[in-house]
Each structure stands twice: as C-alpha cells, then as structure tokens.
Coordinates of C-alpha atoms and ligand atoms in Angstrom, one line a residue:
X1312 CA 1.5 -0.1 30.7
X1313 CA 1.4 2.6 28.1
X1314 CA -0.2 6.0 28.9
X1315 CA -3.2 5.0 26.8
X1316 CA -4.1 1.9 28.7
X1317 CA -3.4 3.6 32.0
X1318 CA -5.6 6.5 31.3
X1319 CA -8.8 6.8 33.3
X1320 CA -10.9 7.0 30.1
X1321 CA -9.5 3.7 28.8
X1322 CA -10.2 2.1 32.2
X1323 CA -13.7 3.5 32.1
X1324 CA -14.3 2.1 28.6
X1325 CA -13.0 -1.2 29.7
X1326 CA -15.4 -1.3 32.7
X1327 CA -18.3 0.0 30.6
X1328 CA -17.8 -2.6 27.9
X1329 CA -19.1 -5.2 30.3
X1330 CA -22.3 -3.3 30.9
X1331 CA -23.7 -2.3 27.5
X1332 CA -27.2 -3.8 27.0
X1333 CA -28.0 -6.0 24.0
X1334 CA -28.8 -3.9 20.9
X1335 CA -32.3 -5.4 20.8
X1336 CA -32.9 -3.7 24.1
X1337 CA -31.3 -0.4 23.0
X1338 CA -33.6 -0.2 20.0
X1339 CA -36.6 -1.4 22.0
X1340 CA -36.1 1.4 24.6
X1341 CA -35.4 4.2 22.2
X1342 CA -37.5 4.8 19.1
X1343 CA -35.3 7.8 18.1
X1344 CA -32.1 5.7 18.1
X1345 CA -31.6 5.9 14.3
X1346 CA -32.1 9.7 14.3
X1347 CA -29.6 10.1 17.2
X1348 CA -27.1 7.8 15.7
X1349 CA -26.9 8.6 12.0
X1350 CA -25.4 11.5 10.1
X1351 CA -25.0 12.8 6.6
X1352 CA -21.9 14.4 5.1
X1353 CA -20.5 14.9 1.6
X1354 CA -23.3 12.9 0.0
X1355 CA -22.9 9.9 2.4
X1356 CA -25.3 8.8 5.1
X1357 CA -23.8 6.8 8.0
X1358 CA -26.2 4.8 10.1
X1359 CA -24.2 3.8 13.2
X1360 CA -27.2 3.0 15.4
X1361 CA -26.6 -0.8 15.1
X1362 CA -23.6 -0.6 17.3
X1363 CA -23.0 -1.7 20.9
X1364 CA -23.1 1.8 22.0
X1365 CA -25.0 4.0 24.4
X1366 CA -24.6 7.7 25.0
X1367 CA -22.1 6.9 27.7
X1368 CA -20.1 4.8 25.2
X1369 CA -19.9 7.6 22.7
X1370 CA -19.1 10.1 25.4
X1371 CA -16.2 8.0 26.6
X1372 CA -15.0 7.3 23.1
X1373 CA -15.0 11.0 22.2
X1374 CA -13.2 11.7 25.5
X1375 CA -10.6 9.1 24.5
X1376 CA -10.2 10.9 21.1
X1377 CA -9.8 14.3 22.8
X1378 CA -7.4 13.0 25.4
X1379 CA -5.3 11.6 22.5
X1380 CA -5.1 15.1 21.0
X1381 CA -6.9 14.0 18.0
X1382 CA -7.9 17.4 16.9
X1383 CA -4.4 18.7 17.1
X1384 CA -3.1 15.7 15.2
X1385 CA -5.7 16.3 12.4
X1386 CA -4.5 19.9 12.2
X1387 CA -0.9 18.8 12.1
X1388 CA -1.5 16.5 9.1
X1389 CA -3.4 19.1 7.1
X1390 CA -0.7 21.7 7.9
X1391 CA 2.1 19.5 6.4
X1392 CA 3.9 18.8 9.6
X1393 CA 6.4 15.9 9.5
X1394 CA 4.0 13.4 11.1
X1395 CA 5.6 10.4 9.3
X1396 CA 8.4 10.7 11.8
X1397 CA 10.3 7.5 10.8
X1398 CA 10.7 8.6 7.2
X1399 CA 10.7 12.3 8.1
X1400 CA 7.9 13.1 5.7
X1401 CA 4.8 15.2 5.7
X1402 CA 1.6 13.4 4.9
X1403 CA -0.3 15.6 2.4
X1404 CA -2.4 13.5 0.1
X1405 CA -5.1 15.9 1.1
X1406 CA -3.2 18.6 -0.9
X1407 CA -3.8 16.6 -4.0
X1408 CA -7.5 17.4 -3.8
X1409 CA -7.1 20.9 -2.5
X1410 CA -8.6 23.8 -4.5
X1411 CA -6.3 26.0 -6.6
X1412 CA -7.0 28.9 -4.2
X1413 CA -5.5 27.1 -1.2
X1414 CA -2.0 27.4 -0.1
X1415 CA -0.4 24.4 1.6
X1416 CA 3.2 24.5 2.7
X1417 CA 5.5 21.5 2.6
X1418 CA 9.2 21.9 3.4
X1419 CA 8.8 25.7 3.2
X1420 CA 7.2 25.7 -0.2
X1421 CA 3.6 26.1 -1.4
X1422 CA 2.8 22.8 -3.1
X1423 CA -0.6 23.7 -4.6
X1424 CA 0.8 25.3 -7.8
X1425 CA 2.8 22.1 -8.5
X1426 CA -0.3 20.0 -7.9
X1427 CA -2.4 22.2 -10.2
X1428 CA 0.3 22.1 -12.9
X1429 CA 0.4 18.3 -12.8
X1430 CA -3.4 18.2 -13.1
X1431 CA -3.1 20.4 -16.1
X1432 CA -0.4 18.2 -17.6
X1433 CA -2.7 15.2 -17.0
X1434 CA -5.6 17.1 -18.6
X1435 CA -3.4 17.7 -21.7
X1436 CA -2.3 14.1 -21.9
X1437 CA -5.8 12.7 -21.4
X1438 CA -7.2 14.9 -24.1
X1439 CA -4.4 14.1 -26.5
X1440 CA -4.9 10.3 -26.0
X1441 CA -8.6 10.3 -26.1
X1442 CA -8.9 12.6 -29.1
X1443 CA -6.6 10.4 -31.1
X1444 CA -4.1 13.2 -31.4
X1445 CA -1.5 11.1 -29.6
X1446 CA -0.3 8.6 -32.2
X1447 CA 1.5 5.3 -31.9
X1448 CA 4.6 4.6 -33.9
X1449 CA 2.6 3.6 -37.0
X1450 CA 0.3 6.7 -36.8
X1451 CA -2.6 4.9 -35.2
X1452 CA -4.6 6.2 -32.2
X1453 CA -4.2 4.5 -28.8
X1454 CA -6.9 1.9 -28.0
X1455 CA -5.4 0.2 -25.0
X1456 CA -3.7 1.4 -21.8
X1457 CA -1.6 -1.0 -19.7
X1458 CA -1.0 0.3 -16.3
X1459 CA 2.0 -1.3 -14.6
X1460 CA 2.5 -0.8 -10.9
X1461 CA 1.9 -2.5 -7.6
X1462 CA 0.6 -1.7 -4.1
X1463 CA -0.8 1.7 -4.0
X1464 CA 0.4 2.3 -7.5
X1465 CA -2.0 -0.5 -8.6
X1466 CA -4.9 -0.9 -6.2
X1467 CA -6.1 2.7 -6.3
X1468 CA -6.2 3.1 -10.1
X1469 CA -7.6 -0.4 -10.7
X1470 CA -10.3 -0.3 -8.0
X1471 CA -11.4 3.2 -8.7
X1472 CA -11.6 2.6 -12.4
X1473 CA -13.6 -0.6 -11.8
X1474 CA -16.0 1.3 -9.5
X1475 CA -16.5 4.1 -12.1
X1476 CA -17.2 1.8 -15.1
X1477 CA -20.4 3.6 -16.0
X1478 CA -18.3 6.7 -16.8
X1479 CA -15.7 5.0 -19.0
X1480 CA -14.8 6.3 -22.4
X1481 CA -16.0 3.4 -24.6
X1482 CA -13.1 3.9 -27.1
X1483 CA -10.4 3.0 -24.6
X1484 CA -9.6 -0.2 -22.7
X1485 CA -7.3 -0.3 -19.6
X1486 CA -5.4 -3.3 -18.3
X1487 CA -3.6 -3.6 -15.0
X1488 CA -0.5 -5.5 -14.4
X1489 CA 1.0 -5.8 -10.8
X1490 CA 2.2 -9.3 -10.0
X1491 CA 5.8 -10.2 -11.0
X1492 CA 4.5 -13.6 -12.1
X1493 CA 5.2 -13.6 -15.8
X1494 CA 1.8 -15.2 -16.4
X1495 CA 0.1 -11.9 -15.5
X1496 CA 1.8 -9.8 -18.1
X1497 CA 2.0 -12.6 -20.7
X1498 CA -1.7 -13.1 -20.6
X1499 CA -2.3 -9.3 -21.1
X1500 CA 0.2 -9.0 -23.9
X1501 CA -1.5 -11.7 -25.8
X1502 CA -4.5 -9.4 -26.2
X1503 CA -2.6 -6.3 -27.3
X1504 CA -1.4 -4.7 -30.5
X1505 CA 1.9 -2.8 -30.0
X1506 CA 0.8 -0.1 -32.5
X1507 CA -2.1 1.0 -30.4
X1508 CA -1.0 0.2 -26.8
X1509 CA 0.3 2.8 -24.3
X1510 CA 2.1 1.6 -21.2
X1511 CA 1.9 3.7 -18.0
X1512 CA 4.7 2.8 -15.6
X1513 CA 3.5 3.8 -12.1
X1514 CA 6.1 3.7 -9.4
X1515 CA 6.7 6.4 -6.8
X1516 CA 10.2 5.1 -6.1
X1517 CA 10.9 3.8 -9.6
X1518 CA 12.7 1.1 -7.7
X1519 CA 10.0 -1.6 -7.1
X1520 CA 11.2 -4.9 -8.5
X1521 CA 7.8 -6.1 -9.8
X1522 CA 7.1 -2.9 -11.7
X1523 CA 10.6 -2.6 -13.2
X1524 CA 10.6 -6.2 -14.3
X1525 CA 7.1 -5.9 -15.9
X1526 CA 8.0 -2.7 -17.6
X1527 CA 11.2 -4.2 -19.0
X1528 CA 9.2 -7.2 -20.3
X1529 CA 6.7 -4.8 -21.9
X1530 CA 9.5 -2.9 -23.6
X1531 CA 11.1 -6.1 -24.9
X1532 CA 7.7 -7.2 -26.3
X1533 CA 7.2 -3.8 -27.9
X1534 CA 10.7 -3.9 -29.5
X1535 CA 10.2 -7.6 -30.6
X1536 CA 6.9 -6.8 -32.2
X1537 CA 8.3 -4.1 -34.5
X1538 CA 8.6 -1.0 -32.4
X1539 CA 12.0 0.8 -32.5
X1540 CA 13.9 2.2 -29.6
X1541 CA 13.1 5.6 -30.9
X1542 CA 9.4 4.8 -30.8
X1543 CA 9.4 4.0 -27.0
X1544 CA 8.5 7.6 -26.1
X1545 CA 5.2 7.2 -28.0
X1546 CA 4.3 4.1 -26.0
X1547 CA 5.7 4.5 -22.6
X1548 CA 5.0 7.1 -20.0
X1549 CA 5.8 7.1 -16.3
X1550 CA 4.5 8.5 -13.0
X1551 CA 7.2 8.7 -10.4
X1552 CA 9.0 10.9 -7.9
X1553 CA 12.3 9.6 -9.2
X1554 CA 12.6 11.5 -12.6
X1555 CA 16.3 10.7 -12.9
X1556 CA 15.7 6.9 -12.8
X1557 CA 12.8 7.1 -15.2
X1558 CA 14.8 9.0 -17.8
X1559 CA 17.7 6.6 -17.4
X1560 CA 15.2 3.8 -18.1
X1561 CA 14.5 5.5 -21.4
X1562 CA 11.3 7.4 -20.7
X1563 CA 11.1 10.8 -22.4
X1564 CA 11.3 13.5 -19.8
X1565 CA 8.2 15.1 -21.2
X1566 CA 6.3 11.9 -20.5
X1567 CA 7.1 11.8 -16.8
X1568 CA 4.4 12.8 -14.4
X1569 CA 5.7 13.9 -11.0
X1570 CA 4.9 12.4 -7.6
X1571 CA 6.1 13.8 -4.3
X1572 CA 7.6 12.5 -1.1
X1573 CA 4.7 13.8 0.9
X1574 CA 2.3 11.3 -0.8
X1575 CA 2.3 7.8 0.6
X1576 CA 1.9 4.9 -1.9
X1577 CA -1.5 3.8 -0.5
X1578 CA -2.8 7.4 -0.6
X1579 CA -1.6 8.1 -4.1
X1580 CA -4.6 7.6 -6.4
X1581 CA -5.4 11.3 -6.2
X1582 CA -2.0 12.1 -7.8
X1583 CA -0.9 11.4 -11.4
X1584 CA -0.9 7.7 -10.2
X1585 CA -4.6 8.1 -11.0
X1586 CA -3.8 8.7 -14.7
X1587 CA -5.4 5.4 -15.9
X1588 CA -8.6 6.5 -14.0
X1589 CA -8.5 9.9 -15.7
X1590 CA -8.0 8.4 -19.1
X1591 CA -10.9 6.1 -18.6
X1592 CA -13.4 8.5 -17.1
X1593 CA -12.1 11.8 -18.4
X1594 CA -10.6 14.7 -16.6
X1595 CA -13.9 16.3 -15.5
X1596 CA -14.9 13.2 -13.7
X1597 CA -11.4 12.8 -12.3
X1598 CA -11.7 16.3 -10.9
X1599 CA -15.1 15.4 -9.5
X1600 CA -13.5 12.4 -7.7
X1601 CA -11.0 14.8 -6.2
X1602 CA -13.7 17.3 -5.2
X1603 CA -15.7 14.6 -3.4
X1604 CA -12.6 13.7 -1.4
X1605 CA -11.9 17.4 -0.7
X1606 CA -15.4 17.8 0.7
X1607 CA -14.6 14.9 3.1
X1608 CA -11.3 16.5 4.0
X1609 CA -13.2 19.7 4.9
X1610 CA -15.7 17.7 6.9
X1611 CA -12.9 15.8 8.8
X1612 CA -10.9 19.0 9.5
X1613 CA -13.9 21.1 10.6
X1614 CA -16.8 19.1 12.0
X1615 CA -16.8 18.7 15.8
X1616 CA -15.7 15.2 16.9
X1617 CA -19.2 14.2 17.8
X1618 CA -20.5 14.9 14.3
X1619 CA -17.4 13.8 12.4
X1620 CA -18.0 10.7 10.2
X1621 CA -14.4 9.4 10.0
X1622 CA -14.0 10.0 13.8
X1623 CA -17.2 8.1 14.7
X1624 CA -16.3 5.2 12.4
X1625 CA -12.7 5.1 13.7
X1626 CA -13.8 5.1 17.3
X1627 CA -16.4 2.5 16.9
X1628 CA -14.0 0.1 15.2
X1629 CA -11.4 0.8 17.9
X1630 CA -14.1 0.1 20.5
X1631 CA -14.5 -3.5 19.3
X1632 CA -10.8 -4.1 18.7
X1633 CA -9.6 -2.9 22.0
X1634 CA -12.5 -3.8 24.3
X1635 CA -14.3 -6.8 22.7
X1636 CA -11.2 -8.5 21.2
X1637 CA -12.6 -8.2 17.6
X1638 CA -9.6 -9.0 15.4
X1639 CA -11.1 -8.4 12.0
X1640 CA -13.4 -5.9 10.4
X1641 CA -15.5 -6.8 7.3
X1642 CA -16.4 -4.4 4.5
X1643 CA -19.5 -5.6 2.5
X1644 CA -20.3 -3.7 -0.7
X1645 CA -23.8 -4.0 -2.0
X1646 CA -22.8 -2.7 -5.4
X1647 CA -21.1 -4.8 -8.1
X1648 CA -19.0 -1.9 -9.2
X1649 CA -17.6 -1.5 -5.6
X1650 CA -16.6 -5.2 -5.4
X1651 CA -12.9 -4.3 -5.3
X1652 CA -13.2 -1.8 -2.4
X1653 CA -12.6 -4.2 0.4
X1654 CA -9.2 -5.0 -1.1
X1655 CA -8.4 -1.3 -1.4
X1656 CA -9.4 -0.6 2.2
X1657 CA -7.3 -3.7 3.2
X1658 CA -4.1 -2.2 1.9
X1659 CA -5.1 1.3 3.2
X1660 CA -5.7 0.1 6.7
X1661 CA -3.5 -2.9 7.2
X1662 CA -0.4 -1.2 5.8
X1663 CA -1.1 1.9 7.8
X1664 CA -2.1 0.5 11.1
X1665 CA -0.4 -2.9 11.2
X1666 CA 2.2 -1.5 13.7
X1667 CA 3.3 -2.6 17.2
X1668 CA 5.3 0.3 18.7
X1669 CA 4.2 3.8 19.5
X1670 CA 5.8 6.9 17.9
X1671 CA 8.4 7.0 20.7
X1672 CA 9.2 3.3 20.2
X1673 CA 7.3 1.8 23.2
X1674 CA 5.7 -1.6 22.6
X1675 CA 2.0 -1.2 22.5
X1676 CA -0.1 -3.2 25.1
X1677 CA -3.3 -3.0 23.1
X1678 CA -4.4 -4.2 19.7
X1679 CA -3.8 -2.0 16.7
X1680 CA -5.1 -2.5 13.1
X1681 CA -7.5 -5.4 12.7
X1682 CA -7.6 -7.7 9.6
X1683 CA -9.7 -5.9 7.0
X1684 CA -11.5 -8.2 4.6
X1685 CA -14.7 -8.5 2.8
X1686 CA -16.5 -8.8 -0.5
X1687 CA -19.5 -8.2 -2.5
X1688 CA -23.0 -8.5 -1.3
X1689 CA -25.1 -10.6 -1.8
X1690 CA -22.4 -13.2 -2.7
X1691 CA -20.9 -13.3 0.8
X1692 CA -24.3 -14.1 2.3
X1693 CA -24.1 -17.5 0.8
X1694 CA -20.7 -18.1 2.1
X1695 CA -18.9 -16.4 5.0
X1696 CA -21.8 -14.5 6.5
X1697 CA -22.6 -17.8 8.4
X1698 CA -19.6 -17.0 10.6
X1699 CA -20.6 -13.4 11.1
X1700 CA -24.0 -14.6 12.4
X1701 CA -23.1 -17.7 14.5
X1702 CA -19.3 -17.9 14.7
X1703 CA -17.4 -17.3 17.9
X1704 CA -15.4 -14.3 16.6
X1705 CA -16.9 -10.9 16.8
X1706 CA -16.6 -9.2 13.4
X1707 CA -17.9 -5.7 13.1
X1708 CA -19.2 -5.0 9.6
X1709 CA -19.6 -2.0 7.2
X1710 CA -22.4 -2.3 4.7
X1711 CA -22.1 0.1 1.7
X1712 CA -24.8 0.6 -0.8
X1713 CA -26.0 3.3 -3.3
X1714 CA -29.8 3.9 -3.2
X1715 CA -30.0 4.1 -7.0
X1716 CA -28.4 1.6 -9.3
X1717 CA -26.6 2.4 -12.6
X1718 CA -28.4 -0.7 -14.0
X1719 CA -32.0 -0.5 -12.7
X1720 CA -33.4 -3.6 -14.2
X1721 CA -36.6 -5.2 -12.8
X1722 CA -36.6 -6.0 -9.1
X1723 CA -32.8 -6.5 -8.9
X1724 CA -32.0 -3.4 -6.8
X1725 CA -35.0 -3.9 -4.5
X1726 CA -33.8 -7.4 -3.8
X1727 CA -30.2 -6.2 -3.3
X1728 CA -31.3 -3.5 -0.9
X1729 CA -33.6 -5.9 1.0
X1730 CA -30.7 -8.3 1.5
X1731 CA -28.4 -5.5 2.7
X1732 CA -30.9 -4.2 5.3
X1733 CA -32.0 -7.7 6.2
X1734 CA -28.4 -8.7 7.0
X1735 CA -27.8 -5.8 9.3
X1736 CA -31.1 -6.5 11.0
X1737 CA -30.3 -10.2 11.5
X1738 CA -26.9 -9.4 12.8
X1739 CA -28.3 -6.9 15.3
X1740 CA -31.3 -8.8 16.6
X1741 CA -30.3 -12.4 16.1
X1742 CA -32.8 -15.1 17.0
X1743 CA -33.5 -16.3 20.6
X1744 CA -34.0 -19.9 21.6
X1745 CA -37.7 -19.3 22.2
X1746 CA -38.1 -17.8 18.8
X1747 CA -36.3 -20.7 17.2
X1748 CA -38.5 -23.2 19.1
X1749 CA -41.7 -21.3 18.1
X1750 CA -40.7 -21.5 14.4
X1751 CA -40.5 -25.3 14.8
X1752 CA -43.8 -25.6 16.5
X1753 CA -45.6 -27.0 13.5
X1754 CA -42.8 -29.3 12.3
X1755 CA -43.1 -33.1 12.5
X1756 CA -40.0 -33.3 14.8
X1757 CA -40.3 -34.8 18.3
X1758 CA -40.1 -32.5 21.3
X1759 CA -36.5 -33.5 22.0
X1760 CA -35.5 -32.9 18.4
X1761 CA -37.1 -29.5 18.4
X1762 CA -35.1 -28.6 21.5
X1763 CA -31.9 -29.7 19.8
X1764 CA -32.6 -28.0 16.4
X1765 CA -33.7 -24.8 18.1
X1766 CA -30.3 -24.7 19.9
X1767 CA -28.6 -24.8 16.5
X1768 CA -30.8 -22.1 15.1
X1769 CA -30.1 -19.6 17.9
X1770 CA -28.3 -16.5 16.7
X1771 CA -27.0 -14.4 19.5
X1772 CA -27.4 -11.1 17.6
X1773 CA -25.8 -8.0 19.1
X1774 CA -23.3 -8.0 16.1
X1775 CA -22.4 -4.5 15.2
X1776 CA -22.6 -2.9 11.8
X1777 CA -22.5 0.4 10.1
X1778 CA -24.5 1.2 7.0
X1779 CA -23.2 3.7 4.5
X1780 CA -25.6 4.9 1.9
X1781 CA -25.3 7.3 -1.0
X1782 CA -27.8 8.4 -3.6
X1783 CA -25.8 7.0 -6.5
X1784 CA -22.2 5.9 -7.1
X1785 CA -20.6 8.9 -8.8
X1786 CA -17.0 10.1 -9.0
X1787 CA -17.8 12.6 -6.2
X1788 CA -19.5 10.2 -3.8
X1789 CA -16.7 7.6 -4.4
X1790 CA -14.1 10.3 -3.7
X1791 CA -15.8 11.1 -0.4
X1792 CA -16.2 7.4 0.5
X1793 CA -12.5 6.6 0.0
X1794 CA -11.4 9.8 1.9
X1795 CA -13.7 8.7 4.7
X1796 CA -11.8 5.5 5.1
X1797 CA -8.5 7.2 4.8
X1798 CA -9.4 9.5 7.7
X1799 CA -11.0 6.7 9.7
X1800 CA -7.6 4.9 9.5
X1801 CA -5.9 8.1 10.6
X1802 CA -8.2 8.5 13.6
X1803 CA -7.3 5.1 14.9
X1804 CA -3.6 5.5 14.3
X1805 CA -3.7 8.8 16.1
X1806 CA -5.3 7.3 19.2
X1807 CA -3.0 4.3 19.2
X1808 CA -0.1 6.8 18.9
X1809 CA 1.5 4.8 16.0
X1810 CA 3.0 5.9 12.7
X1811 CA 0.2 5.1 10.1
X1812 CA 2.5 6.2 7.3
X1813 CA 5.5 4.0 7.1
X1814 CA 5.7 0.3 6.2
X1815 CA 9.0 -1.2 7.4
X1816 CA 7.5 -4.7 7.5
X1817 CA 7.0 -4.5 3.7
X1818 CA 10.5 -3.2 3.2
X1819 CA 12.1 -6.1 5.0
X1820 CA 10.4 -8.5 2.6
X1821 CA 11.7 -6.6 -0.4
X1822 CA 15.3 -6.8 1.0
X1823 CA 15.2 -10.5 1.7
X1824 CA 13.6 -11.2 -1.6
X1825 CA 16.5 -9.5 -3.4
X1826 CA 19.0 -11.5 -1.4
X1827 CA 17.3 -14.7 -2.2
X1828 CA 17.2 -13.8 -5.9
X1829 CA 21.0 -13.4 -5.9
X1830 CA 21.3 -16.8 -4.2
X1831 CA 19.0 -18.4 -6.8
X1832 CA 21.2 -17.1 -9.6
X1833 CA 24.5 -18.0 -7.8
X1834 CA 26.8 -20.7 -9.2
X1835 CA 26.6 -22.8 -6.1
X1836 CA 23.9 -24.2 -3.9
X1837 CA 22.9 -22.1 -0.9
X1838 CA 24.0 -23.1 2.5
X1839 CA 24.3 -19.8 4.3
X1840 CA 20.7 -19.4 5.5
X1841 CA 18.4 -21.4 7.8
X1842 CA 17.9 -25.0 6.9
X1843 CA 14.4 -24.4 5.5
X1844 CA 15.4 -21.5 3.3
X1845 CA 18.5 -23.3 2.1
X1846 CA 16.5 -26.4 1.1
X1847 CA 13.7 -24.4 -0.6
X1848 CA 16.2 -22.3 -2.7
X1849 CA 18.2 -25.4 -3.7
X1850 CA 15.0 -27.3 -4.7
X1851 CA 14.1 -24.4 -6.8
X1852 CA 17.5 -24.3 -8.4
X1853 CA 17.1 -28.0 -9.2
X1854 CA 13.7 -27.4 -10.7
X1855 CA 12.0 -30.5 -9.2
X1856 CA 11.2 -31.9 -5.8
Ligands
G6P2734 O1 5.0 3.1 -6.2 P1 6.1 2.3 -5.8 O2 7.3 3.0 -5.3 O3 6.5 1.3 -6.9 O4 5.6 1.4 -4.6 C1 4.6 0.5 -4.7 C2 4.3 -0.1 -3.3 O5 5.5 -0.5 -2.8 C3 5.5 -0.9 -1.4 O6 5.4 -2.2 -1.3 C4 4.6 -0.2 -0.5 O7 4.4 -1.0 0.6 C5 3.3 0.3 -1.1 O8 2.7 1.2 -0.2 C6 3.6 1.0 -2.4 O9 2.5 1.5 -3.0

C-alpha cells in the first residue's frame, strides 16, 4: 500500500463514504446549505452544495490536502522549483500572467522581463497586422490567419478564440489546422488567398511531425500560388522555444516569438502561443484574459484551503474518483461560445493526471485522473444526460453558465438557465418510486402496468454536480475559469503524488509512429513487428484490402 492509502485520513474517508446521507436529506435538514457551500472568487461563483458532502466530509478532505503538503506544493510551483522532476523543469505558466512588477526566478534568472518583452513584441505584431501596416507580398493587408499547431499549441488558441467571439476584430478571420490528415489543410487552403494569408506555426519544440508537415504543405502552396522564397518572411511567423530549428526552416528571426522550457504545452495559451487569440480579440483583451487568470493564481496561492475554489473542486472530484469509483467527470457548458471548453479541459486534465506511478516511481494503488468529457447544454440533455440520470456509472458534473448572454434574444437565455438549474436539481433529488407512481395515478394503465412503469421512471438522484456562474463571459472571467481548472488539476496531482507535467505516454506514440512511417516507405514489406502491425502496414503499402 502507498503512504496515501495507508494514511488514517484516507481510511477515515473510506469509512465515511459509506455513511453520507442522500443529498435530498442534506438539503431538507439544512436551509443554509447553499450559503455554507458556495463561494465567489475572481468573478466566478461556485455552488458546490449539490455534492455528497457533509461538514465531516469536507474536514476530512481538507485534512487529506494538508497531509499531502498541498500548500507547500503550491508554493513550490509558484516559486519556480523543478516540480516536473522527470523532465527537470520548473512549471511556471503562472509567470506568463504575472504583473510587470513581480519578480519570478527560474534557473537563477528573473523571467518576468522576458515575458513582458514578448507581450510587447506581440502587441507590436498585432497592431501591425490589424492596422494593415503589415503587408503581404503584393502589398495587400492580411485578412486571414492560419494557425498551425497541435495539442496545447492548438486547443488553447482555438477554444479561447471561439469562446471570445464577441470580441473579434471583424476584419480578420482565423483558421486552425492541427491534424496531419491532408484533408484538414487542403480544405482550409481552398478558402484562402496567398496574398492576404499569414501562417502562424506554433510548436514549442518545433519538432512535432503534424505541425512541421502542415507548415511545409502551407509553404509549398504559398510558393506554388505565386509567392517567392523571399516572400516567405511576410507570410510565415513562428512561436517556438527552438529558435535555431525555426530559422533553419526559413522563418525570419524577427518573426519568431519565444517560448520557454518552463511552460508546458497544455498550459501555453498564455504565452505567444496565444498569438491567434491576440490577433482576433486585440491585445487589450488578451491582457484582460491574462489578468483574469492572474487573479485566480492569487486566489489559489493565498486563500486558505477551506475557501480555495480550485482546492475545493479538486478535492470533490477526487472524493468521487477514489471513494465512489467514479471514472469520468463531465463538463457541461451552458453557453454556445464555451462549447469547446470540455475538449480543452480534457487535454489539460487527462494529459496531466493520466499517470500510474508516484513521483518516486511507486505504482499507485488508487485511481488517478478520470476521463474528462462533456459538451454543450442543452444539447447533451437530449442525448447522454440519460446515462447521467439513470445509468449505473456515477459521473460527477460541472455546469458552467454566464448569467448574461452576449445574444439576449427573447426568452432564449431564461430557457437555457432553467435547463441548467433544472438538470442539477434533477440529478440531485431524482425521483422516488412513490413519486413516479403518483405521477401515473390518472393514467389509463392497469395497476400492474403502473408498478412496472414507475420502476422505470425511478431516478436515484444523489448525483453530484458543481455549478459555476459568472456575470458575463468576458476575457477576464474566461481567464479565471481556465486557470481555475488548471489549478484544480494541480491539486489532484499533488495529492496523488504524481507528476502532472510530463506526458511520456504521448511520447511513445510519437516514436512508434515515426518507426512505422519508415517501414511504410521501405522497399520491402514489413515482417519485423507483431503479426497485426506487420499485416496492417503491408495492407496499407498495397493500398487495398
Ligand atoms: O508545441 P509542440 O512542441 O509542437 O507540442 C504539441 C503537443 O505535443 C505533444 O503531443 C504534447 O503531448 C502536447 O502537450 C503538446 O502541446
């Protein structure tokens, strides 16, 4: 057994998990439950009262956090200690949204000036492109941006841009290409004019196959359409920590925006990887996004554990994963602009906490990161919510909704909100057999049929959910919301004693993919691998089944 599962707090939580009353009862016996179990920070309100939790539960969870040295671990992250031990890196995405007055040391150097310089460089670039001062090779202003990247170098810019659509510059369009499937880039290029298109190649490593291939294809297209090699600098910029590779590739050194080792891919939207966002929403709004995230950093670093939003959310999610066998967690956004957020949180959390050994290499004997999934409310209500209500799996849910819509037409937002609140209520209270039977009282069914149908209509309830509200979806509230989930992920990783900042599983896939590529291009059929892989590669070489 690991220290964690052996600990008396863990054992106490395990025993206590069998004795928590149904949430219906918890609400019935405490009218102040919402007041006691909700909190506001950084423009966000978290209602966590619809959880299987009593004061005792929370006390035990906070004790678990303290015993896991959570506060010290939070300090270590903010202080730039090498907490990504397997890659020997600091984890300082929080420095990207620090204020100019702060001083944050990484590897013996204050990194804030570099961060500020890069923001200023981004500012100059954004203003040059959006004012039309930046000209393409025929002297025309830029109308279309194509952002090429994958993983964190794609999801962050794409989903944040999508979320902040009301703030877009109407003169500019932005397209995102990630997949190495040639269809993705081909379909985009069909829409574009090389004279007015600017490509942003986003790759921290400048070594990711998909991004390099898509960028080469874009450059070939540009040259085939009339651009000259000497025009490439006007149409290709890069964001990378590997400046040498980017210049070798042909990108003008002046057009390279730096990235740093201490920023993980899935935490990078706050860096120059966020350039497509800044181009679309303008630098003031981009800075507001950073500032919202910074406020959440301050809250996370300074609020006591018992009033700390990321800590509470992290602990409650861990409660279900470790003590109720919940294997997934659903994120439901009641705002069309936030429809991509579940996919963003999916990478953030699953790449961070999909781990099976502790920092010192011991196999864990408890569940770590759950499957994160979700979608847009109300659509999911007419699909997978059925399983949330009556399925056998326990799936804790987060409901996220702004109180004011950017598009307040008719009764739409009232209906959206009523669905959101109605769902959390239904999940919590469910429907008993007697209630279901009473609803059928006036139907024409026989008594036996009523009994049977009532059985099918029973909803056990007691299904946990958090509700997160904000006044309005703005760059600042979105920044705070994303930082909240980043820190929630951190909290869980800290308690599980895993490295939330490496991704060796992803790396193996890349290596084997390269090996297979060489075998596909070889002169002879492949017979060196397992029978299945040999057969699949050879069928592919043959081009038919
Ligand atoms: O930015 P890049 O170096 O091209 O990396 C892009 C992506 O590659 C990997 O697959 C990582 O798992 C991601 O976290 C990263 O964001």
